[in-house]
Short mmCIF file of C-alpha atoms and ligand atoms in Angstrom, two decimals:
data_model
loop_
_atom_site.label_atom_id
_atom_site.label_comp_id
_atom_site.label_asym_id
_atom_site.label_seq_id
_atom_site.Cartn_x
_atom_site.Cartn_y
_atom_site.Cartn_z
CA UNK A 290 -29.06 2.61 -29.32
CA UNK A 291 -28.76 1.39 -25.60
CA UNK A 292 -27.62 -2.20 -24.97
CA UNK A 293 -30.06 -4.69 -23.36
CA UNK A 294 -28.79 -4.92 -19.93
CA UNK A 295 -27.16 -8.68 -19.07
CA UNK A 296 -29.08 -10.45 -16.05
CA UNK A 297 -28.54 -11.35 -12.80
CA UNK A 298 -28.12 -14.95 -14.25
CA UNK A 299 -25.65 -14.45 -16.94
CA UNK A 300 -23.25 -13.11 -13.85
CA UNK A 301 -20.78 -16.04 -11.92
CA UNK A 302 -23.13 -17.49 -9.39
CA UNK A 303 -21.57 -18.54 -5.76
CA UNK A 304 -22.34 -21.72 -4.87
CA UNK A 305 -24.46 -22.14 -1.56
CA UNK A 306 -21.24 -24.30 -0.13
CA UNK A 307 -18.82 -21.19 -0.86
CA UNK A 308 -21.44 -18.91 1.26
CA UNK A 309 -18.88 -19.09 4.35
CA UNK A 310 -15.82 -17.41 1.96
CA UNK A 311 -17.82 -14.27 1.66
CA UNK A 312 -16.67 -13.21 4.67
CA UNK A 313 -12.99 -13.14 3.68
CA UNK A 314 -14.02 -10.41 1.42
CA UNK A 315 -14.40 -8.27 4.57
CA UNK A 316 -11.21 -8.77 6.60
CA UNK A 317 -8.33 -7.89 6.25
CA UNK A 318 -6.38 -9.78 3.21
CA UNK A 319 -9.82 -9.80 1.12
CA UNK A 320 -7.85 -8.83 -2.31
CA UNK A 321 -6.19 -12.46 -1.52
CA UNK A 322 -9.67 -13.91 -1.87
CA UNK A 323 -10.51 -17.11 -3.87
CA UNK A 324 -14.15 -15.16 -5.07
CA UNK A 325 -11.89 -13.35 -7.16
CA UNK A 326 -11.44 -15.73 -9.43
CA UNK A 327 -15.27 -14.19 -10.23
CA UNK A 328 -13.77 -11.26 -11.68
CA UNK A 329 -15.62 -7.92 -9.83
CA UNK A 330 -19.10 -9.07 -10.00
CA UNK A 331 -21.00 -11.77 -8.93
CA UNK A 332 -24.13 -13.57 -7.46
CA UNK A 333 -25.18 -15.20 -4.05
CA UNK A 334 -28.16 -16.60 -2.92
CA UNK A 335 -28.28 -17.88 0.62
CA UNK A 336 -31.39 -19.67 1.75
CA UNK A 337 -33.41 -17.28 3.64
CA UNK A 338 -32.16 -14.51 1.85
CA UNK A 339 -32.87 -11.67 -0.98
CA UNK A 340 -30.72 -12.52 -3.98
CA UNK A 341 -27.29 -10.46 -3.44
CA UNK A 342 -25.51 -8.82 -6.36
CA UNK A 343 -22.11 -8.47 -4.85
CA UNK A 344 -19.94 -5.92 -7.10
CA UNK A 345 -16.47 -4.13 -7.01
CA UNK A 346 -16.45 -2.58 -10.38
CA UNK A 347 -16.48 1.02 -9.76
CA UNK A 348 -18.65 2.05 -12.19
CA UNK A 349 -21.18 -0.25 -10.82
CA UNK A 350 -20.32 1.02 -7.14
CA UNK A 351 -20.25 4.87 -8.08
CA UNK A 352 -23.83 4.22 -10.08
CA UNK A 353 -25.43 2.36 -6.72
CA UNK A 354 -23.87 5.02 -4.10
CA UNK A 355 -26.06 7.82 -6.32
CA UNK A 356 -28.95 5.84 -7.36
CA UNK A 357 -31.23 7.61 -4.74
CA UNK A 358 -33.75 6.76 -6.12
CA UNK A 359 -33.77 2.99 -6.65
CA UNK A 360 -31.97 1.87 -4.05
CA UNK A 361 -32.23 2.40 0.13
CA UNK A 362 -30.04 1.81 2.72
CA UNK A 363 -32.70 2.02 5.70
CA UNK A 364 -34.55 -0.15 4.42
CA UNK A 365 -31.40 -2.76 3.80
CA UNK A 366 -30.89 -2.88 7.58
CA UNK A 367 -34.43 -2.96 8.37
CA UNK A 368 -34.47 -6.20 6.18
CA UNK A 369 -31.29 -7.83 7.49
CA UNK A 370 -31.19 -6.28 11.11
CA UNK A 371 -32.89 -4.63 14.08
CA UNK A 372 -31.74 -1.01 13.06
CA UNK A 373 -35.16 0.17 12.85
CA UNK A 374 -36.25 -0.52 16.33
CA UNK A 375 -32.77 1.23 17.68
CA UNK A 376 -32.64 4.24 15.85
CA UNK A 377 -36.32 5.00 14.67
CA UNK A 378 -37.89 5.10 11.05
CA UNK A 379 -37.60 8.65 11.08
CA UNK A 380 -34.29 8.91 11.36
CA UNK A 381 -31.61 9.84 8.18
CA UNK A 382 -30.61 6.57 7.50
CA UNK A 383 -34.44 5.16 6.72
CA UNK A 384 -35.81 8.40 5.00
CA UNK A 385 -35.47 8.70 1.02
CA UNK A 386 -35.73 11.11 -1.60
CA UNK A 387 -37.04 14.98 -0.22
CA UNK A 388 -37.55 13.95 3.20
CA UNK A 389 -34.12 12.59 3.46
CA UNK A 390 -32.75 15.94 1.55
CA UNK A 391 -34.66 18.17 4.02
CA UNK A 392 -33.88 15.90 7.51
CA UNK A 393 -30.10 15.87 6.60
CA UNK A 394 -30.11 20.02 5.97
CA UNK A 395 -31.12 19.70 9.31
CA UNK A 396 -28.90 18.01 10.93
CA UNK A 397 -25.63 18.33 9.29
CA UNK A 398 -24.50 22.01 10.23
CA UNK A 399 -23.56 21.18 13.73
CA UNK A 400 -21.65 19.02 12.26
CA UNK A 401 -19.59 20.39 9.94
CA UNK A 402 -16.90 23.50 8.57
CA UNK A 403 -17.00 26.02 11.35
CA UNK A 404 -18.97 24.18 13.97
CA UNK A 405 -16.27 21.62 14.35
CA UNK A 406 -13.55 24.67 15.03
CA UNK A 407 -15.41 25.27 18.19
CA UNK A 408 -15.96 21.76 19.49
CA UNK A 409 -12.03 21.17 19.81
CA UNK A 410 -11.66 22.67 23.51
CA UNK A 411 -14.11 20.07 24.41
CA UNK A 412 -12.06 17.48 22.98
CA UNK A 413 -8.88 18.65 24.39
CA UNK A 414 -10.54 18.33 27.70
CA UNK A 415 -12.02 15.57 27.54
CA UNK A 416 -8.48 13.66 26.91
CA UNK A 417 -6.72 15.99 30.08
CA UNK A 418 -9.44 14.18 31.72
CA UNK A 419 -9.49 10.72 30.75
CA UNK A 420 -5.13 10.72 29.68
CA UNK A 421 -4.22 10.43 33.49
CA UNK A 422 -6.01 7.35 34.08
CA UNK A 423 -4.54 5.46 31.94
CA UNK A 424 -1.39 2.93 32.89
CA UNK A 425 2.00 4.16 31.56
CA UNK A 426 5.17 1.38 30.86
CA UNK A 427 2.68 -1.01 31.17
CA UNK A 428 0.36 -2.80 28.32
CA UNK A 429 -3.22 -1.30 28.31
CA UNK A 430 -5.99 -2.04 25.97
CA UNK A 431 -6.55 1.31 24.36
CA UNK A 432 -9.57 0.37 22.75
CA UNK A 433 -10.73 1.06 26.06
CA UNK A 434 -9.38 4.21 26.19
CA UNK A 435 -11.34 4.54 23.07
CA UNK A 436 -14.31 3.92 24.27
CA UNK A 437 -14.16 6.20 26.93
CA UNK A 438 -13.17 8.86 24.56
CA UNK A 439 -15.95 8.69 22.26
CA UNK A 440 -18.37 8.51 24.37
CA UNK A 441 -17.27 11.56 26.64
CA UNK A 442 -16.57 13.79 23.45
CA UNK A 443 -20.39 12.65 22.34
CA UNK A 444 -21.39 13.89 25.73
CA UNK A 445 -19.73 17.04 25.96
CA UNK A 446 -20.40 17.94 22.29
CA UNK A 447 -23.84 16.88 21.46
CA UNK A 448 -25.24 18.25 25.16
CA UNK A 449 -22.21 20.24 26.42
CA UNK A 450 -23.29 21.30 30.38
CA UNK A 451 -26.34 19.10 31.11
CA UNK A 452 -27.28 20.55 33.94
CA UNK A 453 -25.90 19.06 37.46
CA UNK A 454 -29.04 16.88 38.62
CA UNK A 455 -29.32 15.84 34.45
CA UNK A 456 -25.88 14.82 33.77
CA UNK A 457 -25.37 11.99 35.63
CA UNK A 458 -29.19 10.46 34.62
CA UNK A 459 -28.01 10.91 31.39
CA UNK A 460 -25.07 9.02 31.41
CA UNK A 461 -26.02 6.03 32.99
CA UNK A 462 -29.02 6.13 30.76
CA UNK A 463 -27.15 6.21 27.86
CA UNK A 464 -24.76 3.41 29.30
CA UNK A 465 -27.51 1.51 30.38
CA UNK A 466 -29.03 1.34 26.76
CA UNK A 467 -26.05 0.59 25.41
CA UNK A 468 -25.61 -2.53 27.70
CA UNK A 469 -29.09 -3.34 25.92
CA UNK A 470 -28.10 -3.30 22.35
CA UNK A 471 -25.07 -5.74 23.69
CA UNK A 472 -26.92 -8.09 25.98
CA UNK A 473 -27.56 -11.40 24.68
CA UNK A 474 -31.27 -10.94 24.26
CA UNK A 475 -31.21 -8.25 21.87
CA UNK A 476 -28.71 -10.31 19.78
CA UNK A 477 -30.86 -12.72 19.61
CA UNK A 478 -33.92 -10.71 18.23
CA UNK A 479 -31.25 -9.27 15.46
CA UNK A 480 -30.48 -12.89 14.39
CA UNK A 481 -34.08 -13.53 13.88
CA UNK A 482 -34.61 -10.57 11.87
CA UNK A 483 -33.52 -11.43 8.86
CA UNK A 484 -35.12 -15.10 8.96
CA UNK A 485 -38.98 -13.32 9.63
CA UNK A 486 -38.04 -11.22 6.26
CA UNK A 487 -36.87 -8.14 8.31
CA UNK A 488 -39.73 -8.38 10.87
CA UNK A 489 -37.52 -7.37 14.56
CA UNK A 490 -40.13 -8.63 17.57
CA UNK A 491 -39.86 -5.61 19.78
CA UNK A 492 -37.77 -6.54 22.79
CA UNK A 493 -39.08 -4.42 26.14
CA UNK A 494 -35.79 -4.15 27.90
CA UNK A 495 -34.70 -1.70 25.02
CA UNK A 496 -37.57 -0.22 24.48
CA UNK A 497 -37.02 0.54 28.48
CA UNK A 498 -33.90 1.47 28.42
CA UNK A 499 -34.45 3.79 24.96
CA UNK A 500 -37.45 5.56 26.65
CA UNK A 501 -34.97 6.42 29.76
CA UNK A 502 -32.40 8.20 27.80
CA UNK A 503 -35.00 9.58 25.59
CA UNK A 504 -36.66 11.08 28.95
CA UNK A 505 -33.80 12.54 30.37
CA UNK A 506 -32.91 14.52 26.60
CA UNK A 507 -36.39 16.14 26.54
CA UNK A 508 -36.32 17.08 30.40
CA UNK A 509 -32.83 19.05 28.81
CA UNK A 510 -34.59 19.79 25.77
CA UNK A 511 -37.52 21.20 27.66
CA UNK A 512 -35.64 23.08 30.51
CA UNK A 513 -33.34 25.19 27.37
CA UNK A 514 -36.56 26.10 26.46
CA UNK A 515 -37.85 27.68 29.53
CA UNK A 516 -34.75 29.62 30.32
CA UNK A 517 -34.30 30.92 26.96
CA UNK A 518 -30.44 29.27 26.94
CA UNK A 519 -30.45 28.16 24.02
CA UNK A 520 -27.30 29.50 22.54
CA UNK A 521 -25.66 32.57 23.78
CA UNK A 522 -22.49 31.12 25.69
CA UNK A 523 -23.13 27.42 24.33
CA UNK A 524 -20.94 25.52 21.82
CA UNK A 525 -22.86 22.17 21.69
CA UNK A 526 -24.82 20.59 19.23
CA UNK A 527 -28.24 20.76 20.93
CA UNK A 528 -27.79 24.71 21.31
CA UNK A 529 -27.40 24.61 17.70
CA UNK A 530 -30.80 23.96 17.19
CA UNK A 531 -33.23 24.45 20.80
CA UNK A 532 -34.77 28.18 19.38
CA UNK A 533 -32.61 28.53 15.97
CA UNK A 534 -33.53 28.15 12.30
CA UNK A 535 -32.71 24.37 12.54
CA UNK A 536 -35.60 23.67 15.29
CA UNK A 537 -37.85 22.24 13.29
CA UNK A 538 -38.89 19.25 15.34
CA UNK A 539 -40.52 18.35 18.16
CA UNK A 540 -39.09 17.34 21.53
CA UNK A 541 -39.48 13.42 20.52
CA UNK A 542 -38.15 13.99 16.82
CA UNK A 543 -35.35 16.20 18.32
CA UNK A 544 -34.24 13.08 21.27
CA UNK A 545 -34.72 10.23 18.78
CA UNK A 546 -32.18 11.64 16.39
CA UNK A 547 -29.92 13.07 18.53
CA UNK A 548 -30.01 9.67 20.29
CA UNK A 549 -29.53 7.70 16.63
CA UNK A 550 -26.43 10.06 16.29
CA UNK A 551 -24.84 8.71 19.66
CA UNK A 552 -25.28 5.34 18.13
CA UNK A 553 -24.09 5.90 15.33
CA UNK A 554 -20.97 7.69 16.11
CA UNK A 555 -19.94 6.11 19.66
CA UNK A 556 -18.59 2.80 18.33
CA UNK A 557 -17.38 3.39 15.05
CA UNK A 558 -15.24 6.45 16.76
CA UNK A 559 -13.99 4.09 19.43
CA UNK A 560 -12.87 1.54 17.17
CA UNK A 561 -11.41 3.56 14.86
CA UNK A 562 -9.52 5.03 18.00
CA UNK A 563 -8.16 1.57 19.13
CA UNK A 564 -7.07 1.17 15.40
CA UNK A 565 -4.95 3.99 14.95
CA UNK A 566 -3.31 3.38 18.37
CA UNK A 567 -2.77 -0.31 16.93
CA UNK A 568 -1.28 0.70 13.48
CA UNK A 569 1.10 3.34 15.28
CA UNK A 570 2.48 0.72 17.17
CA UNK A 571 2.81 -1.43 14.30
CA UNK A 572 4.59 1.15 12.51
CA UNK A 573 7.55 2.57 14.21
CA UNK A 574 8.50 4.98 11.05
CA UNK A 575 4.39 6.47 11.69
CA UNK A 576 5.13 7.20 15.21
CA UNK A 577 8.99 8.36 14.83
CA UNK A 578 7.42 10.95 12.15
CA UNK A 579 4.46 12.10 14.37
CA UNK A 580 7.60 12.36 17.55
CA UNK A 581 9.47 14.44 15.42
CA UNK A 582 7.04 16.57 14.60
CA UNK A 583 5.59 17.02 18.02
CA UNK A 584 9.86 17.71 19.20
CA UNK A 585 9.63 20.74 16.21
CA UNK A 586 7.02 22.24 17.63
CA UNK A 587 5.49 23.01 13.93
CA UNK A 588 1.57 22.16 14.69
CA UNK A 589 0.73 22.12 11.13
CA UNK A 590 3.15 19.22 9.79
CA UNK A 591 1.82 17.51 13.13
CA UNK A 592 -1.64 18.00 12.17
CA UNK A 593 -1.07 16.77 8.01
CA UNK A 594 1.19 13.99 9.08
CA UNK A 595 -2.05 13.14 11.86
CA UNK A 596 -4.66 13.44 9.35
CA UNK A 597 -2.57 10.96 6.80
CA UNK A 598 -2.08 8.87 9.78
CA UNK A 599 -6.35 8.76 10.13
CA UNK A 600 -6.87 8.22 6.39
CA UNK A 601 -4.74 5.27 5.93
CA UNK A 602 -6.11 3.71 9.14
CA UNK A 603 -9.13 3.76 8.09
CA UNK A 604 -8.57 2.93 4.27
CA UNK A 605 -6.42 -0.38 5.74
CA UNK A 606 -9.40 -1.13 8.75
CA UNK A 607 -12.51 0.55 7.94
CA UNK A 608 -14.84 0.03 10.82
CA UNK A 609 -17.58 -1.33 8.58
CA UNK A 610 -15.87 -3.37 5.80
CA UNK A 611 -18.79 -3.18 3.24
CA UNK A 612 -21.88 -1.70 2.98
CA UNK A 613 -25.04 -2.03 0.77
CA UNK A 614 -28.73 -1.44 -0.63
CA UNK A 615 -31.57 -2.89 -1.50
CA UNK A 616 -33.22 -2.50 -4.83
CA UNK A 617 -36.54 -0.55 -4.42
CA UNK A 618 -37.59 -1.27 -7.99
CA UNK A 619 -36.61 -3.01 -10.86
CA UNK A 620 -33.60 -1.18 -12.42
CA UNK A 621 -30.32 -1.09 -13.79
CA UNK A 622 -26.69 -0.63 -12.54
CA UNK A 623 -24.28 -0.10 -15.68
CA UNK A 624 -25.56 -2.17 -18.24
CA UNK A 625 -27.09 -4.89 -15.29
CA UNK A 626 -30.29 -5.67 -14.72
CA UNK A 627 -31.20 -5.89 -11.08
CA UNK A 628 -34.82 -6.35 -10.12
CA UNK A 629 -36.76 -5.51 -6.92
CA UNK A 630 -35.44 -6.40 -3.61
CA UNK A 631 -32.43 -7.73 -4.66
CA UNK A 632 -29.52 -6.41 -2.69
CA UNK A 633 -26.04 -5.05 -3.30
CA UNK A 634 -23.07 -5.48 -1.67
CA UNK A 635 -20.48 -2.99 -1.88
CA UNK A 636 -17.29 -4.68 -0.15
CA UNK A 637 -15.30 -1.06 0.97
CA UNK A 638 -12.19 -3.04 2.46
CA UNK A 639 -11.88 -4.83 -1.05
CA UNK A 640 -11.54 -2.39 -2.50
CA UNK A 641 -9.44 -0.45 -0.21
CA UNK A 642 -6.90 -3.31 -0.89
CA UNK A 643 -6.81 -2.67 -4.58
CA UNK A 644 -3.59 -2.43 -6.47
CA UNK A 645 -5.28 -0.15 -9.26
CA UNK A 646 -6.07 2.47 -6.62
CA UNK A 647 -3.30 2.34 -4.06
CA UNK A 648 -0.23 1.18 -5.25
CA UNK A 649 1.19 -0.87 -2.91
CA UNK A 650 -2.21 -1.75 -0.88
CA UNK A 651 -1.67 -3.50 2.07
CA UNK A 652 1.27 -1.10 3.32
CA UNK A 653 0.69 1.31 5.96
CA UNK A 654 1.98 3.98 4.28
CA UNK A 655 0.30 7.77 5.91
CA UNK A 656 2.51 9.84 3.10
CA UNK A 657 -0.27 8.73 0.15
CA UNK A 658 -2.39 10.98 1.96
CA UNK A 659 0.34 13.97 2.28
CA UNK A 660 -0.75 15.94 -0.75
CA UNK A 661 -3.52 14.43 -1.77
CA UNK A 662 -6.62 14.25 0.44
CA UNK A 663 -8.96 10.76 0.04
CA UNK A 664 -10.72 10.37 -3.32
CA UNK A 665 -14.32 10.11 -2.13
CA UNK A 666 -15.20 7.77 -4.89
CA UNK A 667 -12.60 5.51 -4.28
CA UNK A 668 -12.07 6.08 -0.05
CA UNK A 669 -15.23 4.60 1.18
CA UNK A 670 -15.12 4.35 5.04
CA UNK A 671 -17.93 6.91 5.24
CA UNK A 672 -19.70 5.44 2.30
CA UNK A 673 -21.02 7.95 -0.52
CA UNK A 674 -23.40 9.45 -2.11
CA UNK A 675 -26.33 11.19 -0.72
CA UNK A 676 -26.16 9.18 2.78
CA UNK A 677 -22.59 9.24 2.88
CA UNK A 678 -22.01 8.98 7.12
CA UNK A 679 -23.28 12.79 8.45
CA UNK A 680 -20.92 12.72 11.13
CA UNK A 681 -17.32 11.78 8.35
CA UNK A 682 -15.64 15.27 9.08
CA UNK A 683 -16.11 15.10 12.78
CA UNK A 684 -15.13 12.13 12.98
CA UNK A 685 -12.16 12.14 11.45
CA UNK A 686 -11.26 16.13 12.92
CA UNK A 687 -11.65 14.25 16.23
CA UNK A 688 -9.71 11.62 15.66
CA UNK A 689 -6.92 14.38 14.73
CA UNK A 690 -7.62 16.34 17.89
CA UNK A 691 -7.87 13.72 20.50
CA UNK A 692 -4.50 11.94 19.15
CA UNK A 693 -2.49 15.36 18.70
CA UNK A 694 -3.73 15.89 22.74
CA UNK A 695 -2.22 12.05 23.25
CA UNK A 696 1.00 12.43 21.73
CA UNK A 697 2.05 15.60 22.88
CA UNK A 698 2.25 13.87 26.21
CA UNK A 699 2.47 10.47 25.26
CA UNK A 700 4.70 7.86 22.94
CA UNK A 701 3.18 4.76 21.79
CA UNK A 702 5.64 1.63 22.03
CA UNK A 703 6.36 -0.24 18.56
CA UNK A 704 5.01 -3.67 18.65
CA UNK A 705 7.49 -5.45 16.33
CA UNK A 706 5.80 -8.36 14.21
CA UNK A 707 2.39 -8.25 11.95
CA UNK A 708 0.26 -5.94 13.10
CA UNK A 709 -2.86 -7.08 15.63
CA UNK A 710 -5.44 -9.09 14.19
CA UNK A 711 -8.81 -8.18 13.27
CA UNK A 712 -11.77 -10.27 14.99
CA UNK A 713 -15.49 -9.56 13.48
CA UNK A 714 -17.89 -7.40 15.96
CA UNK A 715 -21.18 -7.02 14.81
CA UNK A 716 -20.96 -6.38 11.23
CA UNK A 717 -17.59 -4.54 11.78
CA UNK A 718 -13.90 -5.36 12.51
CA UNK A 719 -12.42 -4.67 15.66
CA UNK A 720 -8.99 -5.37 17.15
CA UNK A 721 -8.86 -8.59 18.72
CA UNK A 722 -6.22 -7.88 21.50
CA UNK A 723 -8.20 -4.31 22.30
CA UNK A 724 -5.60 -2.41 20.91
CA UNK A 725 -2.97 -3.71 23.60
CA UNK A 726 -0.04 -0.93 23.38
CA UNK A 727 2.36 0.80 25.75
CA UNK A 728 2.49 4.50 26.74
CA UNK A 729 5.49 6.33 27.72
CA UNK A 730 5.54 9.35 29.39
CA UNK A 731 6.96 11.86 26.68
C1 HEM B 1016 -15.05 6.57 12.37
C2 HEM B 1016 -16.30 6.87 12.63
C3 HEM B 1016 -17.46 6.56 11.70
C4 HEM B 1016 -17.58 5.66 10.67
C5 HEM B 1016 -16.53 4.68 10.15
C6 HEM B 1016 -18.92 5.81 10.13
C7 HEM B 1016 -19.41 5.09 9.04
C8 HEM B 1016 -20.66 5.29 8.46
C9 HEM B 1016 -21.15 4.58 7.30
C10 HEM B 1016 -20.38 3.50 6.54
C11 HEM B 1016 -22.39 5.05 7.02
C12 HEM B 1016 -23.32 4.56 5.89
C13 HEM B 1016 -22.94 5.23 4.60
C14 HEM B 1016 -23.36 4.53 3.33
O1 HEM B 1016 -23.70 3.34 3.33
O2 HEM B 1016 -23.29 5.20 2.26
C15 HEM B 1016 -22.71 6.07 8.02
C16 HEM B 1016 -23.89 6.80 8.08
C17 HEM B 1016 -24.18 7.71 9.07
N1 HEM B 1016 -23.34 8.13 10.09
FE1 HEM B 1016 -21.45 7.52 10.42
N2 HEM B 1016 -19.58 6.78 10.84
C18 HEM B 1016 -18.73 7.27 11.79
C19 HEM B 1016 -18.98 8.29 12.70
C20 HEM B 1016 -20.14 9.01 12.76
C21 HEM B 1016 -20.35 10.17 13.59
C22 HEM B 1016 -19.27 10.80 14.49
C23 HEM B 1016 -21.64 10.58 13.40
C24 HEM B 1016 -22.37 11.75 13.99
C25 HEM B 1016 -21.80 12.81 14.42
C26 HEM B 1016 -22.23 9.67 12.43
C27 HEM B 1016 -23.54 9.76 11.97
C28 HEM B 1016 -24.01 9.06 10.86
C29 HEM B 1016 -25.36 9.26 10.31
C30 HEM B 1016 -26.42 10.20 10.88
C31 HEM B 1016 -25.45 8.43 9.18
C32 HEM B 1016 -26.65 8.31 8.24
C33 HEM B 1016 -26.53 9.39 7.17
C34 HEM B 1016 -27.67 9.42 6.18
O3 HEM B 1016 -28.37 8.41 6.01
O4 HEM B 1016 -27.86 10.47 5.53
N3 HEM B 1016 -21.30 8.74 12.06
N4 HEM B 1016 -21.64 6.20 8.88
#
């Protein structure tokens, strides 16, 4: 006989004057948190709000991540943010059930296994062309750097040769639409959001600025078409669907996503990228083992050691330190009742800093991931489940890629002393000195 399921109200509720400590549960130090004294679930109610069921019991966390049915993640940050209006309704993160399972069967090929094999040229340029601009024996804010990465590997992967009179449009279009997500306005309209019960006013200057990029992707689009180069010689993303079995949109559909997945991946890559820099200069014994390994010549301990080096960056600075759902329908997560609308909060960096899962938590210590690749239940930068992040293979292959092409012409500085702070962006963590490290010629 199943057990009735305990309440909402029979869990530790958070008083409305504790609402501010929340947020130490998503920086770094969170396992040092007084809301533990909760034990792993808990209740929060802040005026304004949904009712939040905040849980790190894994059983709880594994149940909500699979719970496809039940729960949504679009329709989370439609309710507490201006998501919708940036990437589009139709995009993965807001679709559910068969149209999310036929949209991301779409659109995860170019993104994955053998695709990514052929993207890593691209990558390896893109760093010959960015490395010699950046200041050696001298501080520099790599996060920068970062930036400038991500956003030229999106370029050159998603639309690989944009034709001449295209290219530039479509950079300062995209740049220009990025400024609008940033500006002060549009931050304003997100703030609101949540407060109007998920209602975003539409702002014009992004809507402008979305409409340029979304111009100059269909003018591609539309000109692949016509000349029938779709793929032959091409190794970028849009080839990989303009006249192939994935082409099932049309022009608009096509832009609109492939414009959510610049979003999505351009600051969470760059970020990640300043972070890595940051914990290899925190971390002389990292850096000595990646120097060594690039002296040997053996590419393959370079690349393990490199991928380690990824994994326990992000475990230790995840660039979103929680993430969460919304309760579609009244229903239970192992043995708790949790009705309609309510949401849950699944704090990642929590429970990245777990004892019970990494011994030793708050170490950077790469060799955990040696021989044993990240536990996708308990590993959570990418989230899980069914709309576990499309892009976490590339992302993490390029992080790989772009800092093997670093190192092998560049050592990164220790920075003796605790490693740079985190400061909040958005809902994220970022670090707050910009990744400030020194390069030395190698
Ligand atoms: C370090 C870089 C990145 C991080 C930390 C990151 C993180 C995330 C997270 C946390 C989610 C939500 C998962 C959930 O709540 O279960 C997500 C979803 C998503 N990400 Fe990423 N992401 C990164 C890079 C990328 C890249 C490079 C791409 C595209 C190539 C991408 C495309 C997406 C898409 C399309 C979704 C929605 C998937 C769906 O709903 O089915 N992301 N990402």
């Amino acid at each position: 006989m199943s057990q009735t399921p305990i309440t909402l109200r029979q869990l530790p509720r958070l008083r409305n004057r504790r609402l501010g400590q929340l947020g130490g549960l998503i920086r770094p130090g969170a396992h040092s948190s007084p809301l533990l004294e909760f034990g792993k679930r808990f209740v929060a109610s802040p005026p304004g709000f949904p009712t939040m069921f905040i849980t790190h019991d894994m059983a709880d966390v594994r149940e909500v991540f699979t719970n496809h049915e039940d729960f949504s993640v679009g329709q989370l940050m439609a309710r507490l943010s201006s998501h919708d209006l940036v990437f589009g309704k139709e995009t993965l993160i807001f679709l559910e059930g068969e149209d999310h399972r036929r949209e991301r069967k779409l659109f995860s090929p170019p993104f994955q296994h053998k695709a990514l094999k052929s993207y890593e040229e691209l990558m390896i340029e893109v760093v010959e062309r960015e490395l010699p601009k950046w200041p050696v024996d001298e501080p520099i804010e790599f996060l920068k750097a970062g930036y400038d990465l991500a956003i030229g590997v999106l370029l050159s992967v998603v639309f690989g040769d944009v034709a001449p009179e295209r290219s530039g449009r479509l950079k300062d279009a995209v740049s220009a639409w990025f400024g609008e997500i940033e500006s002060r306005g549009f931050l304003a309209v997100t703030l609101v959001t949540p407060l109007l019960g998920g209602y975003t006013p539409p702002y014009r200057p992004l809507m402008r600025a979305q409409a340029k990029v979304d111009e100059v992707i269909i003018e591609e689009i539309t000109a692949r078409r016509a000349s029938n180069d779709a793929g032959a010689d091409r190794r970028d993303v849009l080839a990989r669907y303009v006249g192939t079995e994935l082409d099932q949109h049309d022009d608009v559909a096509l832009s609109r996503n492939l414009r959510g997945i610049l979003l999505g991946a351009y600051e969470t890559t760059a970020i990640t990228l300043g972070w890595i820099a940051t914990m290899l200069a925190a971390h002389p014994a990292a850096m000595a083992e990646l120097d060594a390994a690039v002296d040997s010549g053996d590419e393959a301990r370079l690349d393990a050691y490199l991928d380690a080096v990824v994994a326990e960056t992000m475990r230790l600075r995840p660039v979103s330190p929680f993430t969460g759902r919304i309760a579609l329908r009244d229903t239970v997560v192992n043995g708790v009742a949790v009705p309609e609308g309510t949401i849950v909060i699944i704090p990642i960096l929590l429970i990245h800093e777990s004892e019970h899962i990494y011994p030793d938590p708050l170490s950077f210590r790469p060799e955990r991931f040696l021989d044993k690749k990240p536990d996708g239940h308990t590993w959570l930068t990418f989230g899980a489940g069914p709309h576990r992040c499309l892009g976490a293979q590339f992302a993490t292959v390029e992080a790989r890629i772009l800092f093997r092409a670093i190192i092998e012409k560049r050592r990164i500085d220790p920075i003796p002393g605790p490693i740079e702070p985190a400061r909040r962006y958005h809902t994220g963590l970022s670090p707050s000195r910009n990744a400030l490290i020194t390069l030395r010629r190698r």
